[in-house]
Amino acid sequence: MKGEGAGGSGPKFNMYFKTEDLAVGYSGKALIENINIGVEKGKILCLLGPNGSGKSTILKSITRHLNKIAGTVFIDQEDMSHFSSVETAKKLSVVLTDKVAPELMTCGEVVATGRYPYTNHFGKLTEQDNRIVAESMEAVKVLDLMEQEFIRLSDGQKQRVLLARAICQRPEIIVLDEPTSYLDIRHKIELLGILRNMAVEQNVTVILSLHEVDLAAKLADQIILVKDNHVYGYGCPEDILDDEVIKDLYGIEHGSFNMLLGSVELPKTGDMEPQVFVFGGDGYGTLCYRALNKRGISFATGVLYHNDVDYQVAKSLASQTIVEKSFRPVSEFVYEQARKALQKCEVVIDSGFDLEGENNRNRMLLEMARHANKPILSLRKETKHETGSVEYFNDIGALINSDRLKFGSANGHKRKQRRSLAASI
Amino acid sequence: MKKSNLGKIARYQLVCIFLLIGLVAAVVFSINSGTVHMSVKDIFDIIVLRANEGSVESNVIWKIRLPRLLAAAILGGGLSVAGYLLQTFFRNPIAGPYVLGISSGSKMFVGFTMIVLMHYVKTIPAGIIVLAAFVGALVSMAFVMAAARKVTDMSMLLVVGVMIGYICSAITDFFINFAQENEIANLTNWSLGSFSGIGWSDIRVMSIVIFSSLFAVMMLSKPIGAYQLGEGYAKSMGINIKLFRLLLVLFSSLLAATVTAFAGPIAFVGIAVPQIAKMLMNTSKPIIIIPTTFLTGAVFCTFSDLLARTMFAPTELTISTVTAFFGAPFVIWLLLKKKK
């Protein structure tokens, strides 16, 4: 367990929003207990966890859509259960996952419902209310949709209008339950950007749940990890999130998530001795690794420096990665490792790494391969000397379809055998 | 924005004027049609100047046509608002007191009460009938709400409502089988739905119930508006959801029950009219739509009653025959539109 998790010491006293021994669940039965989390004013708190882990249950209990089972929720040192529903509405607004389909309501009218706690008995909007509605819509860039009918909008626009509605309520805290579901990448970025700005500029506290680990790490000040109905970790994302925690949190057995790059690699497909040796480096290798992985071709790669982007991907996908520590010449030992790996492989891929340098071991290895007459598939753009075993390709699409990379039925057969074995186990 | 607001207000006013003209036209036509023919001047004299008091013409106008006309307008409006509340409650544009079996529940309780009480008293007070209808409406409503928890699909809810309606009708028919003959004549006539035979004392009772309910519903227009975004959002704005839902159930049942108590079950008005009102106004703002729905319902029912009386005179059609003729195709169209 990382950070201040379940049962650990609670969050600091000066937290603007915090929970003390909160227990949440349905119909009187606690699902998650001992939730001690908090966030300062104007900061972003994000709940991460797999589907069905209880993120929504926690959020709904905070927003009072569910009755909490035990414990206390504080806003600005005050017990939330002392607030009336209208007082709560003035302090806390929400963006829910509920599908909203109001007939014949314009976006302006939807946003204006956010003024509900402030307007008179008939909900008459004053000049000031109208101004706040317009400001809120401007803040999420939907002012031009004012007169449009809400149900005709795209999902991205709808979500923004609903966020404008939440902003319009002029809350201290906004709670959003998976606001980025159904949004394409551009709208995700824009929406989270707006939340960031709100937190920084208007000092609004944001509590949200997200599915995207990479975005959460970049957005949130505090992160709660929820798994199997318990709080699995709590703290700064920079401190508590790493590849292993993510794998464990989501129960990823195959494939991997790279926290540093924020990228996903699908499960490694080649499960045999490497047949291809890829010369990577400077990020040239990554695309080759992924292309090979899609075809189920096992490969070794090297010599990579530890700080190379290619290394981050290679460690997920390659059968063997030959790596040297950063900022030093390749040692004899590593060189020897690479030479052996290269010899065992049937085909070599030259991704077009940097050939410069007196003692460039990779260049030496590549020359060695050429002398050994290994088939070399090269993506190199410059210095094309047509020697027997080198084949040049303009792009990876062509390279990956090369006959050299078709390792015949023996390959498929072996894999089939292995699969049936696996199935019988 | 200012300009479009003015446009909207102009539209609201225009539609209102249009509906009022419609209502006046319906009133004029209705008063002027029937087996006893009178000139417009005679009618004017009778109503405004109270001329010829005691004459056949005066009696026809004052004792038959006027109360019937007023009843059609008031009950039509009340029924439409009941439909509007049910559509809000179930968040379902094809909900209404008739299709959800609520009118039939009222009918069953009123029928039962009438048969039992007729043995003891000659005429049953209107208040008692309204009360029986209200209880019946709440019983049906309870069943529909229980079903609504299980089924999320709005067409399924309709099927459940229609079934409840059939059960109630079956039970009502069962009572009628055991009733005495003079009772049957009364009951069957009423249970088919008609605005005939309504007197001024009835008008007073229905006015009190329906107009006070209408006023209360208008007072609820702010939470109704917020409720259109769904229960979750409504709650987050500070609405007491439990109380609000209870009020919706009570007022929709009370309105539907009052209509059924006086005129029997009337088909499709509750579904169609609120939708027509929204289309006319091109908005769903409750503060606009509630009065528009009432007015549209009043116009719709007075015209329907006019047709029911005059189309095959002297034979009178039941009011549902006419309202269903116009309402049912409209509902089919609504269903098809939703599927798109």
PDB file of C-alpha atoms in Angstrom, chain A residues 59-170:
ATOM      1  CA  LEU A  59     -18.765  10.380  -5.171  1.00  0.00           C
ATOM      2  CA  LYS A  60     -22.499   9.872  -4.744  1.00  0.00           C
ATOM      3  CA  SER A  61     -22.093   9.748  -0.992  1.00  0.00           C
ATOM      4  CA  ILE A  62     -20.120  12.985  -1.041  1.00  0.00           C
ATOM      5  CA  THR A  63     -22.777  14.702  -3.154  1.00  0.00           C
ATOM      6  CA  ARG A  64     -25.514  13.283  -0.886  1.00  0.00           C
ATOM      7  CA  HIS A  65     -27.148  11.358  -3.721  1.00  0.00           C
ATOM      8  CA  LEU A  66     -26.545   8.353  -1.504  1.00  0.00           C
ATOM      9  CA  ASN A  67     -26.868   8.338   2.246  1.00  0.00           C
ATOM     10  CA  LYS A  68     -23.495   7.725   3.776  1.00  0.00           C
ATOM     11  CA  ILE A  69     -23.264   4.757   6.121  1.00  0.00           C
ATOM     12  CA  ALA A  70     -20.908   6.258   8.670  1.00  0.00           C
ATOM     13  CA  GLY A  71     -18.297   8.939   9.171  1.00  0.00           C
ATOM     14  CA  THR A  72     -18.265  12.629   8.373  1.00  0.00           C
ATOM     15  CA  VAL A  73     -17.689  14.774   5.326  1.00  0.00           C
ATOM     16  CA  PHE A  74     -16.295  18.247   6.014  1.00  0.00           C
ATOM     17  CA  ILE A  75     -16.352  21.302   3.811  1.00  0.00           C
ATOM     18  CA  ASP A  76     -14.262  24.115   5.221  1.00  0.00           C
ATOM     19  CA  GLN A  77     -14.172  22.431   8.668  1.00  0.00           C
ATOM     20  CA  GLU A  78     -17.958  22.188   8.761  1.00  0.00           C
ATOM     21  CA  ASP A  79     -19.862  18.935   8.905  1.00  0.00           C
ATOM     22  CA  MET A  80     -21.787  18.679   5.630  1.00  0.00           C
ATOM     23  CA  SER A  81     -24.744  16.980   7.256  1.00  0.00           C
ATOM     24  CA  HIS A  82     -25.493  20.281   9.038  1.00  0.00           C
ATOM     25  CA  PHE A  83     -26.151  21.972   5.699  1.00  0.00           C
ATOM     26  CA  SER A  84     -29.659  22.213   4.279  1.00  0.00           C
ATOM     27  CA  SER A  85     -30.111  20.942   0.753  1.00  0.00           C
ATOM     28  CA  VAL A  86     -30.125  24.495  -0.624  1.00  0.00           C
ATOM     29  CA  GLU A  87     -26.979  25.417   1.332  1.00  0.00           C
ATOM     30  CA  THR A  88     -25.328  22.298  -0.035  1.00  0.00           C
ATOM     31  CA  ALA A  89     -26.403  23.285  -3.550  1.00  0.00           C
ATOM     32  CA  LYS A  90     -24.687  26.643  -3.125  1.00  0.00           C
ATOM     33  CA  LYS A  91     -21.452  25.000  -2.030  1.00  0.00           C
ATOM     34  CA  LEU A  92     -21.325  21.937  -4.224  1.00  0.00           C
ATOM     35  CA  SER A  93     -22.444  21.267  -7.773  1.00  0.00           C
ATOM     36  CA  VAL A  94     -22.233  18.157  -9.881  1.00  0.00           C
ATOM     37  CA  VAL A  95     -21.755  16.747 -13.345  1.00  0.00           C
ATOM     38  CA  LEU A  96     -23.303  13.297 -13.297  1.00  0.00           C
ATOM     39  CA  THR A  97     -23.179  10.270 -15.567  1.00  0.00           C
ATOM     40  CA  ASP A  98     -26.992  10.360 -15.869  1.00  0.00           C
ATOM     41  CA  LYS A  99     -28.242  10.650 -19.419  1.00  0.00           C
ATOM     42  CA  VAL A 100     -29.998  13.979 -19.696  1.00  0.00           C
ATOM     43  CA  ALA A 101     -32.610  14.439 -22.412  1.00  0.00           C
ATOM     44  CA  PRO A 102     -34.819  17.398 -21.625  1.00  0.00           C
ATOM     45  CA  GLU A 103     -37.310  18.062 -24.418  1.00  0.00           C
ATOM     46  CA  LEU A 104     -37.322  21.467 -26.025  1.00  0.00           C
ATOM     47  CA  MET A 105     -34.845  22.987 -23.594  1.00  0.00           C
ATOM     48  CA  THR A 106     -32.226  25.309 -24.990  1.00  0.00           C
ATOM     49  CA  CYS A 107     -28.660  25.109 -23.707  1.00  0.00           C
ATOM     50  CA  GLY A 108     -29.152  28.478 -22.067  1.00  0.00           C
ATOM     51  CA  GLU A 109     -32.118  27.092 -20.129  1.00  0.00           C
ATOM     52  CA  VAL A 110     -30.183  23.977 -19.110  1.00  0.00           C
ATOM     53  CA  VAL A 111     -27.308  26.100 -17.838  1.00  0.00           C
ATOM     54  CA  ALA A 112     -29.714  28.475 -16.097  1.00  0.00           C
ATOM     55  CA  THR A 113     -31.052  25.616 -13.943  1.00  0.00           C
ATOM     56  CA  GLY A 114     -27.755  26.023 -12.113  1.00  0.00           C
ATOM     57  CA  ARG A 115     -29.137  29.268 -10.688  1.00  0.00           C
ATOM     58  CA  TYR A 116     -31.885  27.250  -8.975  1.00  0.00           C
ATOM     59  CA  PRO A 117     -30.641  27.698  -5.391  1.00  0.00           C
ATOM     60  CA  TYR A 118     -30.450  31.464  -5.895  1.00  0.00           C
ATOM     61  CA  THR A 119     -33.654  32.384  -7.720  1.00  0.00           C
ATOM     62  CA  ASN A 120     -37.081  33.241  -6.291  1.00  0.00           C
ATOM     63  CA  HIS A 121     -40.029  30.900  -5.921  1.00  0.00           C
ATOM     64  CA  PHE A 122     -40.844  30.969  -9.629  1.00  0.00           C
ATOM     65  CA  GLY A 123     -37.236  30.697 -10.688  1.00  0.00           C
ATOM     66  CA  LYS A 124     -37.194  34.124 -12.298  1.00  0.00           C
ATOM     67  CA  LEU A 125     -33.741  34.998 -13.569  1.00  0.00           C
ATOM     68  CA  THR A 126     -32.470  38.453 -12.631  1.00  0.00           C
ATOM     69  CA  GLU A 127     -30.043  40.491 -14.722  1.00  0.00           C
ATOM     70  CA  GLN A 128     -27.267  39.152 -12.518  1.00  0.00           C
ATOM     71  CA  ASP A 129     -28.392  35.549 -13.024  1.00  0.00           C
ATOM     72  CA  ASN A 130     -28.412  36.052 -16.783  1.00  0.00           C
ATOM     73  CA  ARG A 131     -24.938  37.512 -16.614  1.00  0.00           C
ATOM     74  CA  ILE A 132     -23.638  34.542 -14.615  1.00  0.00           C
ATOM     75  CA  VAL A 133     -25.260  32.131 -17.094  1.00  0.00           C
ATOM     76  CA  ALA A 134     -23.491  33.875 -19.964  1.00  0.00           C
ATOM     77  CA  GLU A 135     -20.182  33.962 -18.083  1.00  0.00           C
ATOM     78  CA  SER A 136     -20.390  30.281 -17.253  1.00  0.00           C
ATOM     79  CA  MET A 137     -21.104  29.402 -20.865  1.00  0.00           C
ATOM     80  CA  GLU A 138     -18.272  31.628 -22.002  1.00  0.00           C
ATOM     81  CA  ALA A 139     -15.886  29.894 -19.586  1.00  0.00           C
ATOM     82  CA  VAL A 140     -16.441  26.539 -21.278  1.00  0.00           C
ATOM     83  CA  LYS A 141     -16.783  28.118 -24.732  1.00  0.00           C
ATOM     84  CA  VAL A 142     -20.417  27.224 -25.412  1.00  0.00           C
ATOM     85  CA  LEU A 143     -21.826  30.741 -25.410  1.00  0.00           C
ATOM     86  CA  ASP A 144     -22.725  30.398 -29.088  1.00  0.00           C
ATOM     87  CA  LEU A 145     -24.939  27.395 -28.243  1.00  0.00           C
ATOM     88  CA  MET A 146     -27.178  29.518 -25.978  1.00  0.00           C
ATOM     89  CA  GLU A 147     -30.286  29.237 -28.165  1.00  0.00           C
ATOM     90  CA  GLN A 148     -29.640  25.715 -29.471  1.00  0.00           C
ATOM     91  CA  GLU A 149     -31.748  22.814 -28.351  1.00  0.00           C
ATOM     92  CA  PHE A 150     -29.763  20.739 -25.844  1.00  0.00           C
ATOM     93  CA  ILE A 151     -30.751  17.277 -27.064  1.00  0.00           C
ATOM     94  CA  ARG A 152     -29.421  18.008 -30.547  1.00  0.00           C
ATOM     95  CA  LEU A 153     -25.846  18.540 -29.358  1.00  0.00           C
ATOM     96  CA  SER A 154     -22.949  16.111 -29.671  1.00  0.00           C
ATOM     97  CA  ASP A 155     -21.758  14.301 -26.547  1.00  0.00           C
ATOM     98  CA  GLY A 156     -18.792  16.615 -26.225  1.00  0.00           C
ATOM     99  CA  GLN A 157     -20.942  19.723 -26.384  1.00  0.00           C
ATOM    100  CA  LYS A 158     -23.505  18.267 -23.989  1.00  0.00           C
ATOM    101  CA  GLN A 159     -20.832  17.531 -21.435  1.00  0.00           C
ATOM    102  CA  ARG A 160     -19.554  21.089 -21.683  1.00  0.00           C
ATOM    103  CA  VAL A 161     -23.005  22.578 -21.308  1.00  0.00           C
ATOM    104  CA  LEU A 162     -23.520  20.429 -18.223  1.00  0.00           C
ATOM    105  CA  LEU A 163     -20.204  21.665 -16.881  1.00  0.00           C
ATOM    106  CA  ALA A 164     -21.335  25.236 -17.559  1.00  0.00           C
ATOM    107  CA  ARG A 165     -24.472  24.413 -15.573  1.00  0.00           C
ATOM    108  CA  ALA A 166     -22.360  23.213 -12.672  1.00  0.00           C
ATOM    109  CA  ILE A 167     -20.188  26.344 -12.861  1.00  0.00           C
ATOM    110  CA  CYS A 168     -23.299  28.516 -13.022  1.00  0.00           C
ATOM    111  CA  GLN A 169     -24.278  27.214  -9.601  1.00  0.00           C
ATOM    112  CA  ARG A 170     -21.224  29.174  -8.329  1.00  0.00           C
TER     113      ARG A 170
END
